[in-house]
Structure formats: C-alpha cells, structure tokens
CSV table of C-alpha atoms in Angstrom, one decimal:
chain,number,residue,atom,x,y,z
E,11,MET,CA,-16.2,-5.9,16.4
E,12,LEU,CA,-13.3,-4.6,14.4
E,13,LEU,CA,-11.0,-7.4,15.6
E,14,ALA,CA,-13.6,-10.1,15.2
E,15,SER,CA,-11.4,-13.1,15.6
E,16,LEU,CA,-10.3,-11.9,19.1
E,17,ASN,CA,-13.8,-12.1,20.5
E,18,PRO,CA,-12.9,-13.4,24.0
E,19,ALA,CA,-16.1,-15.3,24.3
E,20,ALA,CA,-15.5,-17.2,21.1
E,21,VAL,CA,-11.9,-18.1,22.1
E,22,ALA,CA,-13.1,-19.2,25.5
E,23,ALA,CA,-15.7,-21.5,23.8
E,24,GLY,CA,-13.0,-23.3,22.0
E,25,ALA,CA,-12.3,-21.2,18.8
E,26,ASP,CA,-8.6,-21.0,19.5
E,27,LEU,CA,-5.8,-21.2,17.0
E,28,SER,CA,-2.4,-22.2,18.3
E,29,ASP,CA,-0.5,-20.3,15.6
E,30,ALA,CA,-2.8,-17.4,14.8
E,31,VAL,CA,0.2,-15.1,14.2
E,32,ARG,CA,3.8,-16.0,13.5
E,33,ILE,CA,6.2,-13.2,13.5
E,34,ASP,CA,9.9,-12.6,14.3
E,35,GLY,CA,10.4,-16.1,15.6
E,36,THR,CA,7.3,-15.9,17.8
E,37,SER,CA,4.0,-17.8,17.5
E,38,LEU,CA,0.9,-16.4,19.3
E,39,SER,CA,-2.2,-18.4,19.7
E,40,ARG,CA,-5.6,-16.5,19.6
E,41,SER,CA,-5.9,-16.7,23.3
E,42,ASP,CA,-2.4,-15.4,23.6
E,43,LEU,CA,-3.5,-12.5,21.5
E,44,VAL,CA,-6.6,-11.8,23.5
E,45,GLY,CA,-5.0,-12.1,26.9
E,46,ALA,CA,-1.8,-10.1,26.1
E,47,ALA,CA,-3.5,-7.4,24.1
E,48,THR,CA,-6.0,-7.0,26.8
E,49,SER,CA,-3.3,-6.5,29.3
E,50,VAL,CA,-1.8,-3.9,27.0
E,51,ALA,CA,-5.3,-2.2,26.9
E,52,GLU,CA,-5.3,-2.0,30.7
E,53,ARG,CA,-2.0,-0.1,30.7
E,54,ILE,CA,-3.0,2.5,28.3
E,55,GLY,CA,-6.7,3.0,29.1
E,56,GLY,CA,-7.6,6.7,29.1
E,57,ALA,CA,-4.7,7.8,26.8
E,58,SER,CA,-5.9,10.0,23.9
E,59,LEU,CA,-3.2,8.7,21.4
E,60,VAL,CA,0.1,6.8,21.7
E,61,ALA,CA,3.0,6.1,19.3
E,62,ILE,CA,4.0,2.6,18.3
E,63,LEU,CA,7.4,1.9,16.8
E,64,ALA,CA,6.1,-0.3,14.1
E,65,LYS,CA,8.8,-3.0,13.7
E,66,PRO,CA,7.6,-6.5,12.5
E,67,SER,CA,7.5,-8.1,15.9
E,68,ALA,CA,5.2,-9.7,18.4
E,69,THR,CA,5.4,-6.6,20.6
E,70,THR,CA,4.0,-4.5,17.7
E,71,VAL,CA,1.2,-6.9,17.0
E,72,LEU,CA,0.1,-6.8,20.7
E,73,ALA,CA,0.5,-3.1,21.0
E,74,VAL,CA,-1.7,-2.5,17.9
E,75,ALA,CA,-4.3,-5.0,19.1
E,76,GLY,CA,-4.3,-3.6,22.6
E,77,CYS,CA,-4.9,-0.1,21.3
E,78,LEU,CA,-7.8,-1.3,19.2
E,79,ILE,CA,-9.3,-3.2,22.2
E,80,ALA,CA,-9.1,-0.2,24.4
E,81,GLY,CA,-10.2,2.3,21.8
E,82,VAL,CA,-7.0,4.3,22.0
E,83,PRO,CA,-5.9,5.7,18.7
E,84,PHE,CA,-2.2,5.0,17.7
E,85,VAL,CA,0.4,6.4,15.4
E,86,PRO,CA,2.5,3.7,13.6
E,87,VAL,CA,6.0,5.1,13.4
E,88,PRO,CA,8.5,3.7,11.0
E,89,ALA,CA,11.6,2.3,12.8
E,90,ASP,CA,14.0,3.9,10.3
E,91,VAL,CA,12.3,7.4,10.1
E,92,GLY,CA,14.7,10.3,10.5
E,93,ALA,CA,14.8,12.1,13.8
E,94,ALA,CA,13.2,15.3,12.5
E,95,GLU,CA,10.3,13.5,10.7
E,96,ARG,CA,9.7,11.4,13.8
E,97,ARG,CA,9.6,14.5,15.9
E,98,HIS,CA,7.0,16.0,13.6
E,99,MET,CA,4.8,12.9,13.8
E,100,LEU,CA,4.9,12.9,17.6
E,101,THR,CA,4.4,16.6,18.0
E,102,ASP,CA,1.7,16.9,15.3
E,103,SER,CA,-0.2,13.9,16.6
E,104,GLY,CA,-0.1,14.8,20.2
E,105,ALA,CA,1.1,11.3,21.2
E,106,GLN,CA,1.3,10.9,25.0
E,107,GLY,CA,3.8,8.0,25.1
E,108,TRP,CA,5.7,5.3,23.3
E,109,LEU,CA,4.0,2.0,23.4
E,110,GLY,CA,6.1,-1.2,23.1
E,111,GLU,CA,9.6,-1.1,21.6
E,112,ARG,CA,11.8,1.9,22.1
E,113,PRO,CA,13.4,3.8,19.3
E,114,ALA,CA,16.8,2.4,18.3
E,115,ASP,CA,18.7,5.6,19.4
E,116,ASP,CA,16.7,5.3,22.7
E,117,ASP,CA,15.6,8.9,22.4
E,118,LEU,CA,12.0,8.9,23.6
E,119,ASP,CA,11.5,12.5,22.5
E,120,GLY,CA,10.4,13.5,26.0
E,121,LEU,CA,7.6,10.9,26.1
E,122,PRO,CA,6.9,8.2,28.7
E,123,HIS,CA,7.5,4.7,27.7
E,124,VAL,CA,5.0,1.9,28.3
E,125,PRO,CA,6.4,-1.5,27.7
E,126,VAL,CA,4.5,-4.4,26.2
E,127,ARG,CA,4.8,-7.7,28.2
E,128,ILE,CA,4.3,-10.6,25.8
E,129,HIS,CA,3.5,-13.1,28.6
E,130,ALA,CA,1.2,-10.9,30.6
E,131,ARG,CA,-2.5,-11.8,30.6
E,132,SER,CA,-5.9,-10.1,31.4
E,133,TRP,CA,-9.3,-11.3,30.8
E,134,HIS,CA,-11.1,-8.0,31.3
E,135,ARG,CA,-13.9,-7.4,28.9
E,136,TYR,CA,-13.9,-4.1,27.0
E,137,GLY,CA,-17.0,-2.8,25.2
E,138,GLU,CA,-16.5,-2.3,21.4
E,139,PRO,CA,-15.8,1.5,20.7
E,140,PRO,CA,-18.1,3.3,18.4
E,141,PRO,CA,-17.6,2.6,14.6
E,142,ASP,CA,-16.8,6.3,13.9
E,143,ALA,CA,-14.0,6.5,16.7
E,144,THR,CA,-10.5,6.9,15.3
E,145,ALA,CA,-8.6,3.7,14.9
E,146,MET,CA,-5.2,5.3,14.0
E,147,VAL,CA,-3.4,8.2,12.5
E,148,MET,CA,-1.2,7.1,9.7
E,149,TYR,CA,1.3,9.7,8.2
E,150,THR,CA,1.9,10.0,4.5
E,151,SER,CA,5.2,9.6,3.0
E,152,GLY,CA,5.9,13.4,2.8
E,153,THR,CA,7.0,13.6,-0.8
E,154,THR,CA,5.5,17.2,-1.0
E,155,GLY,CA,6.5,18.6,2.4
E,156,LEU,CA,6.2,17.3,5.9
E,157,PRO,CA,4.0,14.1,6.3
E,158,LYS,CA,0.4,14.8,7.0
E,159,GLY,CA,-1.5,12.7,9.5
E,160,VAL,CA,-4.4,10.8,7.9
E,161,VAL,CA,-7.2,10.1,10.4
E,162,LEU,CA,-8.7,6.7,9.8
E,163,SER,CA,-11.8,5.5,11.6
E,164,ARG,CA,-12.7,2.0,12.8
E,165,ARG,CA,-15.7,2.0,10.3
E,166,ALA,CA,-13.4,2.7,7.4
E,167,VAL,CA,-10.9,0.0,8.2
E,168,ALA,CA,-13.6,-2.6,8.8
E,169,ALA,CA,-15.4,-1.6,5.6
E,170,ASP,CA,-12.2,-2.0,3.5
E,171,ILE,CA,-11.3,-5.4,4.9
E,172,ASP,CA,-14.7,-6.7,4.4
E,173,ALA,CA,-14.8,-5.3,0.7
E,174,LEU,CA,-11.5,-7.0,0.0
E,175,ALA,CA,-12.6,-10.2,1.7
E,176,ALA,CA,-15.5,-10.4,-0.7
E,177,ALA,CA,-13.4,-9.5,-3.8
E,178,TRP,CA,-10.6,-12.0,-3.0
E,179,GLN,CA,-12.8,-14.7,-1.4
E,180,TRP,CA,-10.6,-14.3,1.6
E,181,THR,CA,-11.7,-16.5,4.7
E,182,ALA,CA,-10.6,-17.8,8.0
E,183,GLU,CA,-9.3,-20.9,6.1
E,184,ASP,CA,-6.5,-18.9,4.5
E,185,THR,CA,-2.9,-18.5,5.7
E,186,LEU,CA,-1.8,-14.9,4.8
E,187,VAL,CA,1.9,-14.4,4.2
E,188,HIS,CA,3.9,-11.1,3.7
E,189,GLY,CA,7.1,-9.5,4.7
E,190,LEU,CA,5.9,-5.9,4.3
E,191,PRO,CA,6.2,-3.0,6.8
E,192,LEU,CA,3.7,-2.6,9.5
E,193,PHE,CA,3.4,1.2,9.2
E,194,HIS,CA,1.5,1.4,5.8
E,195,VAL,CA,-1.8,0.3,4.5
E,196,HIS,CA,-0.7,-2.8,2.8
E,197,GLY,CA,1.2,-4.5,5.5
E,198,LEU,CA,-0.7,-3.1,8.7
E,199,VAL,CA,-4.3,-2.6,7.7
E,200,LEU,CA,-4.7,-5.3,5.1
E,201,GLY,CA,-2.2,-7.8,6.4
E,202,LEU,CA,-2.3,-7.7,10.1
E,203,LEU,CA,-5.7,-6.1,10.9
E,204,GLY,CA,-7.3,-8.0,8.1
E,205,SER,CA,-6.1,-11.2,9.6
E,206,LEU,CA,-7.3,-10.3,13.1
E,207,ARG,CA,-10.7,-9.4,11.7
E,208,ILE,CA,-11.1,-12.4,9.4
E,209,GLY,CA,-9.4,-15.0,11.6
E,210,ASN,CA,-6.9,-16.5,9.2
E,211,ARG,CA,-3.4,-17.4,10.2
E,212,PHE,CA,-1.0,-14.5,9.6
E,213,VAL,CA,2.7,-15.1,8.9
E,214,HIS,CA,5.3,-12.2,8.7
E,215,THR,CA,8.4,-13.4,7.0
E,216,GLY,CA,10.6,-10.5,8.2
E,217,ARG,CA,12.7,-9.7,5.1
E,218,PRO,CA,10.4,-10.6,2.1
E,219,SER,CA,12.9,-12.9,0.3
E,220,PRO,CA,11.8,-15.4,-2.3
E,221,ALA,CA,13.1,-18.2,-0.1
E,222,ALA,CA,11.1,-17.0,3.0
E,223,TYR,CA,7.9,-16.7,0.8
E,224,ALA,CA,8.5,-20.2,-0.6
E,225,GLU,CA,9.0,-21.7,2.9
E,226,ALA,CA,5.9,-20.1,4.4
E,227,ALA,CA,3.4,-22.4,2.6
E,228,GLY,CA,0.7,-19.8,2.6
E,229,SER,CA,-2.6,-19.8,0.6
E,230,LEU,CA,-2.6,-15.9,0.3
E,231,TYR,CA,0.4,-13.8,-0.4
E,232,PHE,CA,0.9,-10.0,-0.4
E,233,GLY,CA,3.9,-8.4,-2.0
E,234,VAL,CA,5.0,-5.1,-3.7
E,235,PRO,CA,6.5,-5.2,-7.2
E,236,THR,CA,9.9,-5.3,-5.9
E,237,VAL,CA,9.1,-8.5,-4.0
E,238,TRP,CA,7.5,-10.2,-6.9
E,239,THR,CA,10.3,-9.2,-9.2
E,240,ARG,CA,12.8,-11.0,-6.9
E,241,VAL,CA,10.5,-14.0,-6.7
E,242,VAL,CA,10.4,-14.3,-10.5
E,243,GLY,CA,14.1,-14.0,-10.5
E,244,GLU,CA,14.3,-17.2,-8.4
E,245,PRO,CA,12.3,-19.8,-10.4
E,246,ASP,CA,12.5,-22.6,-7.8
E,247,ALA,CA,11.1,-20.3,-5.0
E,248,ALA,CA,8.4,-19.0,-7.6
E,249,ARG,CA,7.3,-22.6,-8.4
E,250,ALA,CA,6.8,-23.3,-4.6
E,251,LEU,CA,4.0,-20.7,-4.6
E,252,SER,CA,2.1,-22.7,-7.2
E,253,SER,CA,0.1,-24.3,-4.2
E,254,ALA,CA,-1.1,-20.9,-3.1
E,255,ARG,CA,-4.7,-19.7,-3.7
E,256,LEU,CA,-4.0,-16.0,-4.5
E,257,LEU,CA,-1.0,-13.6,-5.1
E,258,VAL,CA,-1.7,-10.0,-4.5
E,259,SER,CA,0.5,-7.1,-5.7
E,260,GLY,CA,0.1,-3.4,-4.7
E,261,SER,CA,1.6,-0.2,-3.7
E,262,ALA,CA,3.0,0.5,-7.2
E,263,ALA,CA,2.3,-0.7,-10.7
E,264,LEU,CA,3.4,-4.3,-11.4
E,265,PRO,CA,5.6,-4.5,-14.5
E,266,VAL,CA,4.0,-6.5,-17.2
E,267,PRO,CA,7.0,-8.9,-17.5
E,268,VAL,CA,6.8,-9.7,-13.8
E,269,PHE,CA,3.0,-10.4,-14.1
E,270,ASP,CA,3.8,-12.8,-17.0
E,271,GLY,CA,6.7,-14.3,-15.1
E,272,LEU,CA,4.4,-15.1,-12.2
E,273,VAL,CA,1.9,-16.7,-14.5
E,274,ARG,CA,4.5,-18.8,-16.1
E,275,LEU,CA,6.2,-20.0,-12.9
E,276,THR,CA,3.4,-20.3,-10.3
E,277,GLY,CA,0.4,-20.8,-12.6
E,278,HIS,CA,-1.2,-17.8,-10.9
E,279,ALA,CA,-2.1,-14.4,-12.6
E,280,PRO,CA,-1.6,-12.0,-9.7
E,281,VAL,CA,-4.3,-9.8,-8.3
E,282,GLU,CA,-3.6,-6.1,-8.4
E,283,ARG,CA,-5.4,-3.4,-6.4
E,284,TYR,CA,-5.1,0.4,-6.0
E,285,GLY,CA,-5.7,2.7,-3.2
E,286,ALA,CA,-4.3,5.5,-1.0
E,287,THR,CA,-3.7,6.2,2.7
E,288,GLU,CA,-6.7,8.6,2.5
E,289,SER,CA,-9.2,6.2,0.9
E,290,LEU,CA,-7.7,2.8,1.8
E,291,ILE,CA,-8.1,0.2,-1.0
E,292,THR,CA,-10.8,1.1,-3.4
E,293,VAL,CA,-10.1,-0.7,-6.7
E,294,SER,CA,-9.0,-4.3,-7.2
E,295,THR,CA,-9.1,-7.2,-9.7
E,296,ARG,CA,-11.1,-10.1,-8.2
E,297,PHE,CA,-10.6,-13.8,-7.4
E,298,ASP,CA,-13.2,-14.8,-9.9
E,299,GLY,CA,-12.7,-12.0,-12.5
E,300,GLU,CA,-10.4,-10.8,-15.2
E,301,ARG,CA,-6.8,-10.2,-14.3
E,302,ARG,CA,-5.3,-8.1,-17.0
E,303,PRO,CA,-1.6,-7.1,-16.9
E,304,GLY,CA,-1.2,-3.4,-16.2
E,305,TRP,CA,-4.7,-2.9,-15.0
E,306,VAL,CA,-5.8,-2.7,-11.3
E,307,GLY,CA,-9.4,-3.8,-11.7
E,308,LEU,CA,-12.9,-2.7,-10.7
E,309,PRO,CA,-14.3,-0.5,-7.9
E,310,LEU,CA,-15.0,-2.6,-4.7
E,311,ASP,CA,-18.5,-2.8,-3.4
E,312,GLY,CA,-19.8,0.6,-2.4
E,313,VAL,CA,-17.0,2.5,-4.1
E,314,SER,CA,-17.7,5.0,-6.9
E,315,THR,CA,-15.0,6.4,-9.3
E,316,ARG,CA,-14.9,8.9,-11.9
E,317,LEU,CA,-12.4,10.6,-14.3
E,318,VAL,CA,-12.3,14.3,-14.6
E,319,GLY,CA,-10.8,16.3,-17.5
E,320,GLU,CA,-9.0,19.6,-17.5
E,321,ASP,CA,-12.3,21.4,-18.0
E,322,GLY,CA,-13.8,19.8,-15.0
E,323,GLY,CA,-16.1,17.6,-16.9
E,324,GLU,CA,-16.1,13.7,-16.8
E,325,VAL,CA,-14.0,12.1,-19.6
E,326,PRO,CA,-15.2,9.0,-21.5
E,327,HIS,CA,-14.5,5.4,-20.2
E,328,ASP,CA,-13.0,4.3,-23.4
E,329,GLY,CA,-9.8,2.8,-22.1
E,330,GLU,CA,-7.7,5.5,-23.8
E,331,THR,CA,-8.6,8.9,-22.5
E,332,ILE,CA,-6.8,10.1,-19.5
E,333,GLY,CA,-8.5,11.8,-16.6
E,334,ARG,CA,-7.9,12.7,-13.0
E,335,LEU,CA,-9.1,9.9,-10.8
E,336,GLU,CA,-11.6,10.8,-8.0
E,337,VAL,CA,-13.2,8.2,-5.6
E,338,ARG,CA,-16.1,8.2,-3.2
E,339,THR,CA,-16.0,5.3,-0.7
E,340,PRO,CA,-17.2,4.2,2.7
E,341,THR,CA,-13.5,3.6,3.5
E,342,MET,CA,-12.7,7.4,3.4
E,343,PHE,CA,-10.5,9.0,5.9
E,344,ASP,CA,-11.9,11.6,8.4
E,345,GLY,CA,-9.4,14.3,7.2
E,346,TYR,CA,-5.8,15.4,7.7
E,347,LEU,CA,-5.0,15.9,11.4
E,348,ASN,CA,-4.8,19.6,12.2
E,349,ARG,CA,-5.1,20.4,8.6
E,350,PRO,CA,-8.6,21.4,7.7
E,351,ASP,CA,-7.3,23.4,4.7
E,352,ALA,CA,-5.6,20.4,3.2
E,353,THR,CA,-8.6,18.3,3.9
E,354,ALA,CA,-10.9,20.8,2.1
E,355,ASP,CA,-8.6,20.9,-0.9
E,356,ALA,CA,-8.5,17.0,-1.1
E,357,MET,CA,-12.3,16.6,-1.3
E,358,THR,CA,-15.0,17.8,-3.9
E,359,PRO,CA,-18.2,19.4,-2.7
E,360,ASP,CA,-20.1,16.1,-3.5
E,361,GLY,CA,-17.8,13.9,-1.3
E,362,PHE,CA,-15.2,12.6,-3.8
E,363,TYR,CA,-11.5,12.3,-2.9
E,364,ARG,CA,-9.1,13.9,-5.3
E,365,THR,CA,-6.5,11.2,-5.5
E,366,GLY,CA,-3.9,13.1,-7.4
E,367,ASP,CA,-3.6,10.2,-9.7
E,368,VAL,CA,-4.5,10.1,-13.4
E,369,SER,CA,-6.1,6.9,-14.9
E,370,VAL,CA,-7.9,5.5,-17.7
E,371,ILE,CA,-11.2,3.3,-17.4
E,372,ASP,CA,-12.5,1.0,-20.1
E,373,ALA,CA,-16.1,0.4,-21.0
E,374,GLY,CA,-16.3,-2.5,-18.6
E,375,GLY,CA,-15.0,-0.4,-15.7
E,376,MET,CA,-11.5,-1.7,-15.5
E,377,HIS,CA,-9.0,0.9,-14.3
E,378,ARG,CA,-5.4,1.5,-15.5
E,379,ILE,CA,-3.4,3.8,-13.3
E,380,VAL,CA,-1.2,6.2,-15.4
E,381,GLY,CA,0.5,7.6,-12.3
E,382,ARG,CA,0.6,10.8,-10.3
E,383,GLU,CA,-0.8,13.9,-12.2
E,384,SER,CA,2.1,16.1,-11.0
E,385,VAL,CA,4.9,13.8,-12.5
E,386,ASP,CA,3.4,11.1,-14.6
E,387,LEU,CA,1.1,13.1,-16.9
E,388,ILE,CA,3.2,14.5,-19.7
E,389,LYS,CA,1.9,17.2,-22.0
E,390,SER,CA,4.2,16.9,-25.1
E,391,GLY,CA,3.5,18.5,-28.5
E,392,GLY,CA,-0.3,18.8,-27.8
E,393,TYR,CA,-0.7,15.2,-26.7
E,394,ARG,CA,-1.4,14.0,-23.1
E,395,VAL,CA,0.9,11.0,-22.4
E,396,GLY,CA,1.1,8.7,-19.5
E,397,ALA,CA,4.6,8.0,-18.2
E,398,GLY,CA,3.4,4.5,-16.9
E,399,GLU,CA,2.6,3.3,-20.3
E,400,ILE,CA,6.1,4.0,-21.6
E,401,GLU,CA,7.7,2.6,-18.5
E,402,THR,CA,5.7,-0.7,-19.0
E,403,VAL,CA,7.0,-1.0,-22.6
E,404,LEU,CA,10.6,-0.3,-21.6
E,405,LEU,CA,10.5,-2.8,-18.8
E,406,GLY,CA,9.8,-5.4,-21.5
E,407,HIS,CA,13.2,-4.9,-23.0
E,408,GLN,CA,15.8,-7.2,-21.7
E,409,GLY,CA,18.4,-4.5,-21.4
E,410,VAL,CA,16.2,-2.6,-18.9
E,411,ALA,CA,16.3,-3.3,-15.1
E,412,GLU,CA,14.6,-0.2,-13.8
E,413,VAL,CA,13.1,2.8,-15.5
E,414,ALA,CA,11.5,6.2,-14.7
E,415,VAL,CA,9.9,8.4,-17.5
E,416,VAL,CA,9.4,12.0,-16.9
E,417,GLY,CA,8.5,15.2,-18.9
E,418,VAL,CA,11.2,18.0,-18.8
E,419,PRO,CA,10.5,21.5,-20.0
E,420,ASP,CA,11.0,22.0,-23.8
E,421,ASP,CA,10.6,25.3,-25.6
E,422,ASP,CA,9.1,23.5,-28.6
E,423,LEU,CA,7.1,20.6,-27.3
E,424,GLY,CA,6.0,22.1,-23.9
E,425,GLN,CA,7.5,18.9,-22.3
E,426,ARG,CA,10.0,16.6,-23.7
E,427,ILE,CA,9.7,12.8,-22.8
E,428,VAL,CA,12.9,11.5,-21.2
E,429,ALA,CA,13.4,8.0,-19.9
E,430,PHE,CA,16.0,7.4,-17.1
E,431,VAL,CA,17.1,3.7,-17.3
E,432,VAL,CA,19.1,1.4,-15.2
E,433,GLY,CA,20.4,-1.2,-17.5
E,434,ASP,CA,22.8,-1.9,-20.4
E,435,ALA,CA,20.8,-1.2,-23.5
E,436,GLU,CA,21.8,1.5,-26.0
E,437,PRO,CA,19.6,4.6,-25.7
E,438,GLN,CA,18.6,4.7,-29.4
E,439,VAL,CA,17.7,1.1,-29.3
E,440,LEU,CA,15.2,1.9,-26.5
E,441,ILE,CA,13.8,4.8,-28.3
E,442,ASP,CA,13.2,2.8,-31.4
E,443,PHE,CA,11.8,-0.1,-29.3
E,444,VAL,CA,9.0,2.2,-27.8
E,445,ALA,CA,8.3,3.7,-31.2
E,446,ASP,CA,7.7,0.1,-32.5
E,447,GLN,CA,5.0,-0.6,-29.9
E,448,LEU,CA,3.4,2.7,-29.2
E,449,SER,CA,2.4,5.9,-31.1
E,450,ALA,CA,5.2,7.9,-32.4
E,451,HIS,CA,4.5,10.9,-30.1
E,452,LYS,CA,4.9,8.6,-27.0
E,453,ARG,CA,8.6,7.6,-27.8
E,454,PRO,CA,11.2,9.2,-25.6
E,455,ARG,CA,13.1,12.0,-27.1
E,456,GLU,CA,16.0,11.1,-24.9
E,457,VAL,CA,17.2,8.1,-22.9
E,458,ARG,CA,19.6,8.6,-20.0
E,459,ILE,CA,21.5,5.6,-18.6
E,460,VAL,CA,21.8,5.9,-14.8
E,461,ASP,CA,23.3,3.7,-12.0
E,462,ALA,CA,20.2,4.0,-9.8
E,463,LEU,CA,16.9,5.8,-9.5
E,464,PRO,CA,16.2,8.2,-6.5
E,465,ARG,CA,13.8,6.7,-4.1
E,466,ASN,CA,12.0,7.7,-0.8
E,467,ALA,CA,11.8,5.8,2.4
E,468,MET,CA,8.9,3.7,1.0
E,469,GLY,CA,11.0,2.7,-2.0
E,470,LYS,CA,9.0,4.8,-4.4
E,471,VAL,CA,10.9,6.6,-7.1
E,472,VAL,CA,11.1,10.4,-6.5
E,473,LYS,CA,10.6,11.7,-10.0
E,474,LYS,CA,10.7,15.3,-9.1
E,475,GLU,CA,14.5,14.9,-8.6
E,476,LEU,CA,14.8,13.8,-12.1
E,477,MET,CA,12.9,16.7,-13.6
E,478,THR,CA,15.3,19.4,-12.7
C-alpha cells in the first residue's frame, strides 16, 4: 500500500496519531486523514487525471491523499506559476478538473472545480491500485522550453521512499519538518508522501524561516541550500536543531561553508542527496556513512550509476575525471507525457537515464556533482573544468555572498571562465584566491560583480542568461 500509514484497518484498530500532519495552522489525525481523504476519493472516482493547486495547506494534503486512495493521477500545479505555463500544464496533461483550492486569479481555465471538505468523512474501503499505475504527472521547470510532464508510477514513488528510509534510518518515530513547496520531488514526494507511507509525524512550517525550523522540534529536517544558509546565519536558531537526528539538504549543491557552519552550530554534518524529477532520488550520503562536504554520496539500494566520456566510453572512478552521469534505477519515470521523442532521447538502449549532469566518482563510489553539462562543464584551453568546484572555492571567501561561474566564448581558449559574484570583494582578489586553492587553469579569467543572479521559479540560477 503506497500510503501505508493510512491503512483504515490499522487506524480502526488503534494505530491513530492525533497530530499526524500539521500544516497551515491545521492538525490532522491519522483518522482525519483517512476519513477526509476517502471522502475526496469518492468525489473524484472515475476521473482520468485532475489538477491540484499545490499550496502548503490541509486541503492540498487531503487532495493528494484522496487521489492516491482512488487511484486517480494528479498534476501538482505551483500556485505562483504564470497563466501561460499553467494553461500548458492543464492542456498537455488533459486534466479534467481542479481539485481543492482554486487559483488565486479564480480562472479555472474552463475546468470544473471539485472542492475538498476538510470535515467530511467516508469509511469506504478502496482496493490498492496496481503498482505500475500512474501516481502523478509532475512538470519540469522548463528551463529549456515549455515544461515536460514526467509520468511517475506508484511503484517508483514507493521504491524511492523505501530506499531513502533505509539510507537515513527514517522510521515512524521521526517528526519530519520542512517548509518546501508541495509541487516538487523534495517537498511532495519525499516530505509529504514519505511521511504518509512511513507513518511519522509531518510538520510543514509554511515559510521555511530559521525560527520556524527551530520551533518545530523535529527529528528529521529537509531544506534546500538557501534554507540552510539562513539557518547558519541565525546561530540561536541553528543551535536549537542540535536535538534533531538528521538534517537533509538537496535540490542544489550545499556550499561547503554552510556545511561547516551546520556542523559547528548544530553538531550535525548534513546529509546531501542527488536526483531528478525523472529518476527521483538516486544518490545520497547515509545516516551511518561518511558525509563529505561537496559530495552527495553513494547510489541507493538497487541503483546503478556510470560516468560516460565524450567518446561514449566509461571514465575512471578516480575522484577527478569528469563524465556525463547516467543512472539506472527502480525509481525511474515512465516517460514524458505525450513526448515519445523526448523520452527516447533521455534513455540509453540498456535502460540508463541520461541525467544531463556531469559528475566525478571516487574509488569508493562517492559522487560529486559538477553541474549541468550544458552550462557547468567548461572547456577552456584544452581542459575540462567543473564550474561547481570554482563556485565552492569562491563561496569560501568572506566577500562573496552568491556566485555563478560560466564559460563564455573565447577565440583563444575556446571558453573563458567568468565568475558572476554578488558581494563586495575586489575581482582580482577573488581571481588570486581561486588560483591559490585550485590549479591555475581553473582560475576565473574575469570576475564581474553584480547585484543579483538571474533565477527561475524554483530559485535555481539561470546560467544561460549569463553566457550571452
């Protein structure tokens, strides 16, 4: 059963929990979740797919759970997505209606609206849908065109949660805390669905502020690097997390100074992990294993990875040689919705997913993600240089708040390494700072001080805007 903790028989037998979910000022017991979500399931039974406005609310939790109980696939739609992108998601997915909250502009895009009634209850028993049935269609961020719908099965979701539970020793005794969006893998699949499968308490803080994290008194915390940077910036809040069991960072590389700050203030070396919407989470450091700053760990149980060079052959696992990262995993997506061409391009003949990321792997199997091949692999003067390595060094300078390193066309070098920095350090000081810590060919040839870095709706830096 995908949502194992919502087994009605177990709840009826006394396995209830008065505060199984706390979100947006509402607490839901396990019996509340079962009864209200089953009521939702009755209202949407027979639909082929529905859209859910994925705001962090009790309504969203019940809408998602109701869909999974009924076996109706859903599309989580960001509340702040633009009208054109939202219309594309609805049209491309074939959504038959809005379930739960309505869009802020109250434009239903011609679809019927099915409200979620938090206090409604039903105790109808639904059979568990087949494992290969679609759980959801999650749209990518669309950095290279209109977002593509990633089809995720119930089997893939369950396999990923179970693999992470083993790696992190995540159990029903945990209280999981995060303030992340409920329309991406990190917040929705890992945070919410993980909690509903494993049976731990789930606390959504709303805005993920250091104070909110400190007040939540959790044992397991999820955050993106921006969240952890803010936590380290407020030492009292950070120290309050010392009673936690595990701090998890993902969705982007955690700067080494932030990693070190968490160790110093909380006593915890954070766990880092790596994945994609298409593959879910495939690599992670482990509760009982090494946690090395700048490295994302080992493949999860059942996952295979490899590095491929420009000639198509595998590159050595020496901790230095960069290659294209490919993964084969039981958590793999079922393809891009309505895009067989894109699906075929993403997969190798032997079933590996071409992540589009470049990485290094050491002799022990530890992975370090260099970044996206299209923007983070710089070919300068005959060398292959990872932008992430330079960014990590620059973030260690007290005069650097944010940085993005790119390769720009150069008649002599092929590509010239340029660093865009938010901060108050002198450009030449930063160039020399990198040259002192890395090989000479990895130093930026130019540092540009800027007020801000361009970011997409997910908060990720859009490097292509810096490369022109």
